[in-house]
Short mmCIF file of C-alpha atoms in Angstrom, two decimals:
data_model
loop_
_atom_site.label_atom_id
_atom_site.label_comp_id
_atom_site.label_asym_id
_atom_site.label_seq_id
_atom_site.Cartn_x
_atom_site.Cartn_y
_atom_site.Cartn_z
CA UNK A 1 -90.05 -92.50 152.75
CA UNK A 2 -86.93 -91.78 155.28
CA UNK A 3 -85.23 -95.38 156.17
CA UNK A 4 -82.64 -96.18 153.42
CA UNK A 5 -84.06 -99.66 151.50
CA UNK A 6 -81.48 -99.44 148.31
CA UNK A 7 -77.97 -98.99 148.89
CA UNK A 8 -76.76 -99.47 145.70
CA UNK A 9 -78.00 -101.65 142.70
CA UNK A 10 -74.67 -103.98 142.60
CA UNK A 11 -75.95 -107.74 143.46
CA UNK A 12 -73.31 -110.90 143.30
CA UNK A 13 -75.62 -113.08 140.99
CA UNK A 14 -78.26 -112.72 138.31
CA UNK A 15 -80.46 -114.33 140.47
CA UNK A 16 -79.58 -111.66 143.10
CA UNK A 17 -80.53 -109.11 140.61
CA UNK A 18 -83.43 -110.50 139.88
CA UNK A 19 -84.89 -110.19 143.14
CA UNK A 20 -83.58 -107.15 143.60
CA UNK A 21 -86.00 -106.04 140.65
CA UNK A 22 -88.58 -107.81 142.25
CA UNK A 23 -88.35 -105.29 145.14
CA UNK A 24 -88.39 -102.32 142.98
CA UNK A 25 -91.15 -103.15 141.50
CA UNK A 26 -93.23 -103.62 145.24
CA UNK A 27 -92.10 -100.32 145.93
CA UNK A 28 -93.45 -98.65 142.77
CA UNK A 29 -96.60 -99.92 144.63
CA UNK A 30 -95.64 -99.32 148.30
CA UNK A 31 -95.20 -95.07 147.37
CA UNK A 32 -98.52 -94.34 145.65
CA UNK A 33 -100.01 -97.06 148.18
CA UNK A 34 -97.99 -96.79 151.60
CA UNK A 35 -101.23 -98.79 154.04
CA UNK A 36 -99.50 -101.95 154.36
CA UNK A 37 -102.88 -102.66 155.95
CA UNK A 38 -104.91 -101.52 151.92
CA UNK A 39 -101.99 -103.75 150.30
CA UNK A 40 -102.78 -106.95 152.50
CA UNK A 41 -106.36 -106.72 151.64
CA UNK A 42 -105.46 -106.05 147.67
CA UNK A 43 -102.64 -109.08 147.69
CA UNK A 44 -105.07 -111.34 147.38
CA UNK A 45 -107.08 -110.76 144.56
CA UNK A 46 -104.77 -109.78 142.03
CA UNK A 47 -102.58 -113.05 143.24
CA UNK A 48 -105.28 -115.01 141.46
CA UNK A 49 -106.06 -112.83 138.36
CA UNK A 50 -103.81 -114.21 135.80
CA UNK A 51 -102.90 -110.73 133.55
CA UNK A 52 -101.96 -109.23 137.09
CA UNK A 53 -99.81 -111.26 137.89
CA UNK A 54 -98.50 -111.44 133.55
CA UNK A 55 -98.34 -107.61 134.54
CA UNK A 56 -96.26 -107.79 137.82
CA UNK A 57 -93.72 -110.13 135.48
CA UNK A 58 -93.70 -106.89 132.63
CA UNK A 59 -93.05 -104.75 135.27
CA UNK A 60 -90.17 -106.76 137.34
CA UNK A 61 -88.35 -107.06 133.22
CA UNK A 62 -88.50 -103.90 133.09
CA UNK A 63 -86.81 -103.40 136.51
CA UNK A 64 -83.86 -106.13 135.84
CA UNK A 65 -82.84 -104.81 132.29
CA UNK A 66 -82.24 -101.41 134.72
CA UNK A 67 -79.99 -104.06 137.25
CA UNK A 68 -78.69 -106.30 134.97
CA UNK A 69 -77.08 -103.49 132.47
CA UNK A 70 -75.68 -101.13 136.26
CA UNK A 71 -73.67 -105.50 136.89
CA UNK A 72 -72.93 -105.74 133.72
CA UNK A 73 -75.07 -108.16 133.04
CA UNK A 74 -73.00 -110.34 135.42
CA UNK A 75 -70.56 -111.41 132.69
CA UNK A 76 -67.09 -113.01 134.58
CA UNK B 1 -86.58 -118.55 146.38
CA UNK B 2 -83.34 -120.32 147.75
CA UNK B 3 -83.08 -122.79 144.79
CA UNK B 4 -80.84 -121.75 143.23
CA UNK B 5 -82.51 -120.87 139.37
CA UNK B 6 -80.42 -118.27 137.79
CA UNK B 7 -76.61 -118.72 137.30
CA UNK B 8 -76.47 -116.78 133.96
CA UNK B 9 -77.59 -115.26 131.25
CA UNK B 10 -75.39 -116.25 129.30
CA UNK B 11 -76.59 -119.13 126.47
CA UNK B 12 -74.81 -120.76 123.63
CA UNK B 13 -77.57 -119.82 121.11
CA UNK B 14 -80.65 -116.94 120.43
CA UNK B 15 -82.68 -119.87 120.76
CA UNK B 16 -81.87 -121.18 124.11
CA UNK B 17 -82.12 -117.42 125.52
CA UNK B 18 -85.60 -116.56 123.82
CA UNK B 19 -86.43 -119.57 125.85
CA UNK B 20 -84.12 -118.08 128.63
CA UNK B 21 -86.28 -115.13 128.19
CA UNK B 22 -89.79 -116.76 128.80
CA UNK B 23 -88.31 -118.71 131.93
CA UNK B 24 -86.92 -115.37 133.36
CA UNK B 25 -90.19 -114.24 132.86
CA UNK B 26 -92.74 -117.15 134.54
CA UNK B 27 -90.60 -116.43 136.96
CA UNK B 28 -92.00 -113.10 137.61
CA UNK B 29 -96.07 -114.69 137.54
CA UNK B 30 -93.88 -117.11 139.98
CA UNK B 31 -92.72 -114.83 142.44
CA UNK B 32 -95.61 -113.35 143.08
CA UNK B 33 -97.60 -116.98 143.37
CA UNK B 34 -95.60 -118.80 144.32
CA UNK B 35 -98.93 -122.00 144.78
CA UNK B 36 -97.83 -123.97 141.87
CA UNK B 37 -101.67 -125.38 142.73
CA UNK B 38 -103.40 -121.95 142.37
CA UNK B 39 -101.17 -121.35 138.97
CA UNK B 40 -101.93 -124.48 137.55
CA UNK B 41 -106.02 -122.94 137.41
CA UNK B 42 -105.34 -119.89 136.13
CA UNK B 43 -103.55 -121.67 133.05
CA UNK B 44 -106.02 -122.61 131.53
CA UNK B 45 -107.83 -119.45 131.54
CA UNK B 46 -104.84 -117.50 130.03
CA UNK B 47 -104.44 -119.96 127.90
CA UNK B 48 -107.85 -118.98 125.79
CA UNK B 49 -107.78 -115.77 126.12
CA UNK B 50 -105.92 -113.79 122.84
CA UNK B 51 -104.89 -110.39 125.16
CA UNK B 52 -103.71 -112.72 127.95
CA UNK B 53 -101.18 -114.14 125.35
CA UNK B 54 -99.69 -111.29 123.83
CA UNK B 55 -99.91 -109.84 127.01
CA UNK B 56 -97.37 -112.66 127.51
CA UNK B 57 -95.22 -112.38 124.66
CA UNK B 58 -94.56 -109.02 126.00
CA UNK B 59 -93.27 -109.46 128.32
CA UNK B 60 -91.18 -112.26 127.08
CA UNK B 61 -89.62 -109.60 124.78
CA UNK B 62 -88.57 -107.35 127.82
CA UNK B 63 -86.82 -110.28 129.02
CA UNK B 64 -85.44 -110.96 125.63
CA UNK B 65 -83.63 -107.83 124.90
CA UNK B 66 -82.29 -108.71 128.29
CA UNK B 67 -80.66 -111.52 127.36
CA UNK B 68 -79.52 -110.88 123.79
CA UNK B 69 -77.55 -107.96 124.84
CA UNK B 70 -75.63 -110.04 127.68
CA UNK B 71 -75.37 -112.31 125.07
CA UNK B 72 -74.00 -109.42 122.81
CA UNK B 73 -76.90 -110.56 120.53
CA UNK B 74 -74.54 -113.70 119.72
CA UNK B 75 -72.56 -112.38 116.53
CA UNK B 76 -70.20 -114.42 115.82
CA UNK C 1 -89.22 -126.63 121.83
CA UNK C 2 -86.51 -129.22 119.95
CA UNK C 3 -87.01 -127.86 116.15
CA UNK C 4 -84.78 -125.06 115.99
CA UNK C 5 -86.43 -121.75 114.66
CA UNK C 6 -84.01 -118.98 115.95
CA UNK C 7 -80.36 -119.66 114.76
CA UNK C 8 -79.24 -116.47 114.36
CA UNK C 9 -81.33 -112.36 114.82
CA UNK C 10 -79.37 -111.09 111.56
CA UNK C 11 -80.70 -110.16 108.93
CA UNK C 12 -79.62 -108.95 105.24
CA UNK C 13 -82.18 -105.30 105.62
CA UNK C 14 -84.34 -103.82 108.19
CA UNK C 15 -87.26 -105.52 106.10
CA UNK C 16 -86.24 -108.29 106.93
CA UNK C 17 -86.08 -107.36 110.41
CA UNK C 18 -88.88 -106.34 111.14
CA UNK C 19 -90.03 -109.68 109.69
CA UNK C 20 -87.97 -111.36 112.66
CA UNK C 21 -89.66 -109.24 114.93
CA UNK C 22 -92.90 -110.66 114.56
CA UNK C 23 -91.80 -114.40 113.86
CA UNK C 24 -90.16 -113.26 117.37
CA UNK C 25 -93.47 -111.95 118.43
CA UNK C 26 -95.78 -115.14 117.93
CA UNK C 27 -92.98 -117.76 119.52
CA UNK C 28 -93.77 -115.71 122.82
CA UNK C 29 -97.94 -116.79 121.62
CA UNK C 30 -96.93 -120.18 120.70
CA UNK C 31 -94.67 -121.50 123.90
CA UNK C 32 -97.30 -120.60 126.10
CA UNK C 33 -100.52 -121.58 123.57
CA UNK C 34 -98.13 -124.71 121.93
CA UNK C 35 -101.59 -125.53 120.22
CA UNK C 36 -101.94 -124.59 117.03
CA UNK C 37 -106.03 -125.95 116.27
CA UNK C 38 -106.30 -122.99 119.93
CA UNK C 39 -104.16 -120.24 118.27
CA UNK C 40 -106.38 -120.99 115.24
CA UNK C 41 -109.84 -120.52 116.87
CA UNK C 42 -108.31 -117.52 118.79
CA UNK C 43 -106.65 -115.64 115.49
CA UNK C 44 -110.05 -114.52 113.95
CA UNK C 45 -111.50 -112.55 117.08
CA UNK C 46 -108.46 -110.26 118.05
CA UNK C 47 -108.21 -110.28 113.57
CA UNK C 48 -110.45 -107.98 114.56
CA UNK C 49 -110.98 -106.40 117.31
CA UNK C 50 -108.24 -102.82 117.17
CA UNK C 51 -107.35 -103.20 120.74
CA UNK C 52 -105.00 -106.68 120.28
CA UNK C 53 -104.38 -105.94 117.24
CA UNK C 54 -102.24 -102.73 118.51
CA UNK C 55 -101.15 -105.11 121.57
CA UNK C 56 -99.52 -106.84 118.88
CA UNK C 57 -97.53 -104.18 116.97
CA UNK C 58 -96.43 -102.82 120.13
CA UNK C 59 -94.80 -106.54 120.97
CA UNK C 60 -93.39 -106.54 117.38
CA UNK C 61 -92.15 -102.64 118.09
CA UNK C 62 -90.03 -104.31 121.25
CA UNK C 63 -88.92 -106.75 119.60
CA UNK C 64 -87.45 -104.95 116.43
CA UNK C 65 -86.08 -102.80 119.36
CA UNK C 66 -83.13 -105.99 119.75
CA UNK C 67 -82.69 -106.82 116.61
CA UNK C 68 -82.48 -103.50 115.30
CA UNK C 69 -79.50 -102.91 117.65
CA UNK C 70 -78.23 -106.30 116.75
CA UNK C 71 -77.72 -105.69 113.47
CA UNK C 72 -76.38 -102.13 113.92
CA UNK C 73 -79.85 -100.04 112.45
CA UNK C 74 -78.08 -101.60 109.31
CA UNK C 75 -76.24 -98.85 108.96
CA UNK C 76 -73.99 -98.48 105.53
CA UNK D 1 -95.33 -75.15 133.55
CA UNK D 2 -93.81 -72.30 134.11
CA UNK D 3 -92.60 -73.09 137.38
CA UNK D 4 -88.66 -75.23 137.35
CA UNK D 5 -89.42 -78.80 138.91
CA UNK D 6 -86.37 -80.60 137.53
CA UNK D 7 -82.84 -78.59 137.00
CA UNK D 8 -81.29 -82.33 136.83
CA UNK D 9 -80.97 -86.00 136.90
CA UNK D 10 -78.64 -86.59 139.13
CA UNK D 11 -79.17 -87.96 142.54
CA UNK D 12 -76.83 -88.71 145.33
CA UNK D 13 -78.20 -92.54 145.51
CA UNK D 14 -80.31 -94.63 143.61
CA UNK D 15 -82.37 -94.12 146.49
CA UNK D 16 -83.14 -90.87 145.96
CA UNK D 17 -82.74 -91.53 142.21
CA UNK D 18 -86.06 -94.18 142.76
CA UNK D 19 -87.23 -90.91 144.01
CA UNK D 20 -86.83 -88.99 141.27
CA UNK D 21 -88.49 -91.48 138.85
CA UNK D 22 -91.63 -90.72 141.06
CA UNK D 23 -91.64 -87.50 140.43
CA UNK D 24 -91.15 -87.50 137.57
CA UNK D 25 -94.30 -90.39 136.52
CA UNK D 26 -96.39 -88.18 138.94
CA UNK D 27 -95.82 -85.66 136.79
CA UNK D 28 -96.25 -86.73 133.15
CA UNK D 29 -99.69 -86.96 135.19
CA UNK D 30 -100.15 -83.41 136.50
CA UNK D 31 -99.14 -82.16 132.87
CA UNK D 32 -102.67 -84.04 131.73
CA UNK D 33 -104.83 -83.01 134.12
CA UNK D 34 -102.70 -80.07 135.78
CA UNK D 35 -106.39 -79.51 138.48
CA UNK D 36 -104.99 -80.19 142.13
CA UNK D 37 -108.80 -80.98 142.99
CA UNK D 38 -109.33 -83.38 140.23
CA UNK D 39 -106.25 -85.78 140.61
CA UNK D 40 -107.23 -85.64 144.79
CA UNK D 41 -110.90 -87.30 144.10
CA UNK D 42 -108.97 -89.67 141.60
CA UNK D 43 -106.48 -90.82 143.97
CA UNK D 44 -108.31 -92.86 146.58
CA UNK D 45 -110.04 -95.02 143.28
CA UNK D 46 -106.44 -95.59 141.80
CA UNK D 47 -104.89 -96.47 145.07
CA UNK D 48 -107.09 -99.46 145.86
CA UNK D 49 -106.84 -101.04 142.71
CA UNK D 50 -104.38 -103.70 142.50
CA UNK D 51 -104.00 -102.75 138.46
CA UNK D 52 -103.55 -99.07 139.22
CA UNK D 53 -100.74 -99.93 141.45
CA UNK D 54 -98.81 -102.11 138.92
CA UNK D 55 -99.48 -99.17 136.03
CA UNK D 56 -98.60 -97.10 137.93
CA UNK D 57 -94.97 -98.81 139.39
CA UNK D 58 -94.14 -100.04 135.84
CA UNK D 59 -93.53 -96.15 134.53
CA UNK D 60 -91.26 -95.68 137.86
CA UNK D 61 -89.66 -99.07 136.25
CA UNK D 62 -89.74 -96.51 133.44
CA UNK D 63 -88.69 -93.74 134.21
CA UNK D 64 -85.62 -95.58 137.03
CA UNK D 65 -84.55 -96.93 133.70
CA UNK D 66 -83.41 -93.16 132.45
CA UNK D 67 -83.01 -91.92 136.43
CA UNK D 68 -80.22 -94.83 136.71
CA UNK D 69 -78.06 -94.63 133.13
CA UNK D 70 -78.19 -90.41 133.62
CA UNK D 71 -76.44 -91.75 136.93
CA UNK D 72 -74.10 -94.37 135.79
CA UNK D 73 -76.19 -96.61 138.24
CA UNK D 74 -74.31 -94.66 140.89
CA UNK D 75 -71.54 -97.26 139.98
CA UNK D 76 -68.54 -95.84 143.33
CA UNK E 1 -95.64 -108.59 102.12
CA UNK E 2 -93.36 -108.74 99.48
CA UNK E 3 -93.47 -105.75 98.51
CA UNK E 4 -89.89 -103.86 100.31
CA UNK E 5 -91.51 -101.03 102.17
CA UNK E 6 -88.31 -100.22 104.70
CA UNK E 7 -85.09 -100.08 102.80
CA UNK E 8 -83.82 -97.41 105.64
CA UNK E 9 -84.50 -96.84 109.32
CA UNK E 10 -82.15 -93.57 108.25
CA UNK E 11 -84.11 -90.36 107.42
CA UNK E 12 -82.53 -86.69 106.85
CA UNK E 13 -85.29 -85.44 110.04
CA UNK E 14 -86.57 -85.96 113.66
CA UNK E 15 -89.41 -85.07 111.82
CA UNK E 16 -89.57 -87.58 109.50
CA UNK E 17 -88.07 -90.49 111.81
CA UNK E 18 -91.40 -89.64 114.01
CA UNK E 19 -93.53 -90.77 111.04
CA UNK E 20 -91.33 -93.00 110.41
CA UNK E 21 -92.03 -94.57 113.72
CA UNK E 22 -96.18 -94.26 112.71
CA UNK E 23 -95.16 -96.63 109.15
CA UNK E 24 -93.52 -99.10 111.84
CA UNK E 25 -96.50 -98.47 114.20
CA UNK E 26 -99.06 -99.09 111.55
CA UNK E 27 -97.07 -102.67 109.46
CA UNK E 28 -97.15 -103.78 112.95
CA UNK E 29 -101.20 -104.17 112.40
CA UNK E 30 -101.04 -104.45 109.12
CA UNK E 31 -99.05 -107.75 109.59
CA UNK E 32 -101.39 -109.09 111.54
CA UNK E 33 -104.35 -107.81 110.03
CA UNK E 34 -104.07 -107.74 106.03
CA UNK E 35 -107.23 -106.66 105.42
CA UNK E 36 -107.68 -103.25 103.85
CA UNK E 37 -111.49 -104.38 104.56
CA UNK E 38 -111.31 -104.83 108.34
CA UNK E 39 -109.03 -102.34 109.45
CA UNK E 40 -110.92 -99.60 107.90
CA UNK E 41 -113.66 -100.74 109.38
CA UNK E 42 -112.19 -100.63 113.29
CA UNK E 43 -110.61 -96.86 112.10
CA UNK E 44 -113.90 -94.89 113.18
CA UNK E 45 -113.66 -97.06 116.05
CA UNK E 46 -110.69 -96.97 117.32
CA UNK E 47 -109.75 -93.33 116.72
CA UNK E 48 -112.59 -91.79 119.03
CA UNK E 49 -111.50 -94.15 122.24
CA UNK E 50 -109.10 -92.57 124.47
CA UNK E 51 -108.05 -95.35 126.00
CA UNK E 52 -106.36 -97.20 121.86
CA UNK E 53 -105.37 -93.41 120.61
CA UNK E 54 -102.96 -93.87 124.09
CA UNK E 55 -101.70 -97.24 123.17
CA UNK E 56 -101.32 -96.48 119.47
CA UNK E 57 -98.90 -93.18 120.51
CA UNK E 58 -96.57 -95.06 122.88
CA UNK E 59 -96.13 -98.41 119.84
CA UNK E 60 -94.60 -95.12 117.88
CA UNK E 61 -93.11 -94.08 121.00
CA UNK E 62 -91.26 -97.89 120.82
CA UNK E 63 -90.77 -97.42 117.36
CA UNK E 64 -89.15 -93.93 117.71
CA UNK E 65 -86.57 -95.08 120.73
CA UNK E 66 -85.05 -97.17 117.66
CA UNK E 67 -85.17 -95.04 114.93
CA UNK E 68 -83.92 -92.52 117.04
CA UNK E 69 -80.98 -94.44 117.62
CA UNK E 70 -80.07 -95.03 114.59
CA UNK E 71 -79.71 -91.99 112.91
CA UNK E 72 -77.66 -90.87 116.47
CA UNK E 73 -80.79 -88.71 117.77
CA UNK E 74 -79.65 -86.24 114.55
CA UNK E 75 -77.01 -84.77 115.97
CA UNK E 76 -75.62 -81.68 113.76
CA UNK F 1 -98.22 -83.60 108.53
CA UNK F 2 -96.50 -80.49 105.40
CA UNK F 3 -96.19 -78.54 109.17
CA UNK F 4 -92.88 -78.44 110.76
CA UNK F 5 -93.18 -79.50 114.69
CA UNK F 6 -89.53 -81.13 115.92
CA UNK F 7 -86.61 -79.84 113.93
CA UNK F 8 -84.35 -81.62 116.46
CA UNK F 9 -84.44 -83.43 120.32
CA UNK F 10 -81.76 -80.88 121.55
CA UNK F 11 -83.46 -78.88 124.48
CA UNK F 12 -80.99 -76.93 127.01
CA UNK F 13 -82.40 -78.11 130.13
CA UNK F 14 -84.14 -81.44 131.38
CA UNK F 15 -87.57 -80.00 132.67
CA UNK F 16 -88.10 -78.64 128.35
CA UNK F 17 -86.95 -82.23 127.76
CA UNK F 18 -89.71 -83.53 129.60
CA UNK F 19 -91.88 -81.49 127.78
CA UNK F 20 -90.51 -82.32 124.41
CA UNK F 21 -91.02 -85.75 125.07
CA UNK F 22 -95.16 -84.08 126.23
CA UNK F 23 -95.29 -82.69 122.90
CA UNK F 24 -93.67 -86.47 121.23
CA UNK F 25 -96.36 -88.44 123.00
CA UNK F 26 -99.53 -86.32 122.63
CA UNK F 27 -97.97 -85.90 118.06
CA UNK F 28 -98.85 -89.99 118.89
CA UNK F 29 -102.48 -89.15 118.86
CA UNK F 30 -102.64 -86.09 116.63
CA UNK F 31 -101.60 -88.30 114.07
CA UNK F 32 -104.23 -90.95 114.88
CA UNK F 33 -106.69 -88.76 114.80
CA UNK F 34 -106.21 -84.91 113.56
CA UNK F 35 -109.76 -83.87 114.39
CA UNK F 36 -108.98 -81.39 116.70
CA UNK F 37 -113.15 -81.30 117.67
CA UNK F 38 -112.61 -85.32 118.11
CA UNK F 39 -109.45 -84.76 120.37
CA UNK F 40 -111.28 -82.12 122.09
CA UNK F 41 -114.72 -83.99 122.93
CA UNK F 42 -111.62 -86.96 124.32
CA UNK F 43 -110.16 -85.13 126.56
CA UNK F 44 -112.87 -83.99 129.31
CA UNK F 45 -112.64 -88.09 129.54
CA UNK F 46 -109.74 -89.44 130.05
CA UNK F 47 -108.65 -86.39 132.05
CA UNK F 48 -111.00 -87.64 134.62
CA UNK F 49 -109.57 -91.75 134.10
CA UNK F 50 -106.72 -92.93 136.38
CA UNK F 51 -106.10 -95.14 134.11
CA UNK F 52 -106.03 -93.02 131.25
CA UNK F 53 -103.42 -90.20 133.35
CA UNK F 54 -101.15 -93.40 134.64
CA UNK F 55 -101.25 -94.95 130.12
CA UNK F 56 -100.28 -91.39 129.14
CA UNK F 57 -97.61 -90.63 131.91
CA UNK F 58 -95.68 -94.31 130.95
CA UNK F 59 -95.29 -92.89 127.17
CA UNK F 60 -94.74 -89.47 128.02
CA UNK F 61 -91.36 -91.66 129.65
CA UNK F 62 -90.53 -94.01 127.10
CA UNK F 63 -90.39 -90.15 124.71
CA UNK F 64 -88.65 -89.56 127.56
CA UNK F 65 -86.36 -92.29 127.62
CA UNK F 66 -85.26 -90.69 124.23
CA UNK F 67 -85.14 -87.39 124.52
CA UNK F 68 -83.07 -87.79 127.49
CA UNK F 69 -80.26 -89.32 125.81
CA UNK F 70 -80.17 -87.44 122.64
CA UNK F 71 -79.58 -84.90 125.77
CA UNK F 72 -76.99 -87.10 126.88
CA UNK F 73 -78.62 -86.30 130.38
CA UNK F 74 -78.22 -82.70 129.91
CA UNK F 75 -75.03 -83.73 132.14
CA UNK F 76 -72.22 -80.67 133.04
#
């Protein structure tokens, strides 16, 4: 992808870090399936599948580990 | 989400840290499926599925790693 | 849960640490499905399913990572 | 594989690091299934399967952890 | 389990560490299904299932991370 | 296994480290299913299954984390 979408792992707050982890997780899907149309068709399916939702949360958790270390856990 | 729900990864005790890990895991689901109604319908299904419960515990374990490091494992 | 069940991640031995990892893994299930009765009904099913058993061991492995770091790997 | 494809884990930016994580994830598939033809036939299937896409993003997340530490999280 | 089976995470060599990771992975199964007889019946099934074998190797990989750090990667 | 197959986690290059991660992942399978004949029969099946290939790449990613830390990420 030529557009810049990830210039830093630093965030102001843990919540912004969690939301960056969600973005990272979605980009992992987008790199494999770049078509907005196809991803749009898949969304209503996995959004109503408990196991898909748990699996999505799992990916976010892994990315949140990365973002959390990068930010030194937002320790004050 | 505009509401603040995660202002710190610090907790007083390991148990509170574990419960924060559960919250993080559930928020991963909620960001993907924001509808309380749909999540409410899915709950009675996965709550009675052993593999879904094991998968849920797996996500909590990953988030608990993050929270545990953040708190320096609550070493006294 | 109001009852305290996790006051420390420290254990005397690696084996006690492994058993704490098992407890953490089971609590992840219990928080999602608090009913002892329902969990009791699920147990005979997943106990005889190889993939469920492997998945259970996976969760324990993740929690054992956490407990092991907390205890500095019980290095003498 | 005799061709060099991984000479360094260092990248200039987090985004380049994420793209390296994608490359690492694809190479894990390629080492197991070296045939371009067979991988080409599988692609249209998993590209339209939400669970496969989530699983792909999971692998990228694990590799991104590795690349991120290697680059000290691109902290300036 | 009352019998001691894990007194140390230290091993002489990486290979012994890998074999300890295998033991840890199997004990995760054994704690959930303590019956030797039932585990013996499951073995011929998952031993011939590629996905079960890959999942088993995944659990070993997680435990091998733990054992490797404990041994400081057997750096001389 | 009595034959030595893992005497060190150190490699000259990241690519050699990645290939060691692949070896570690395959040995996890081999310890569970030691028969070359049976593994040979399973190979043509999972080699053409996208989800098995993604799962294989996942295991490699976990082992590559271990090898990468051991080698201090091949930082020069």
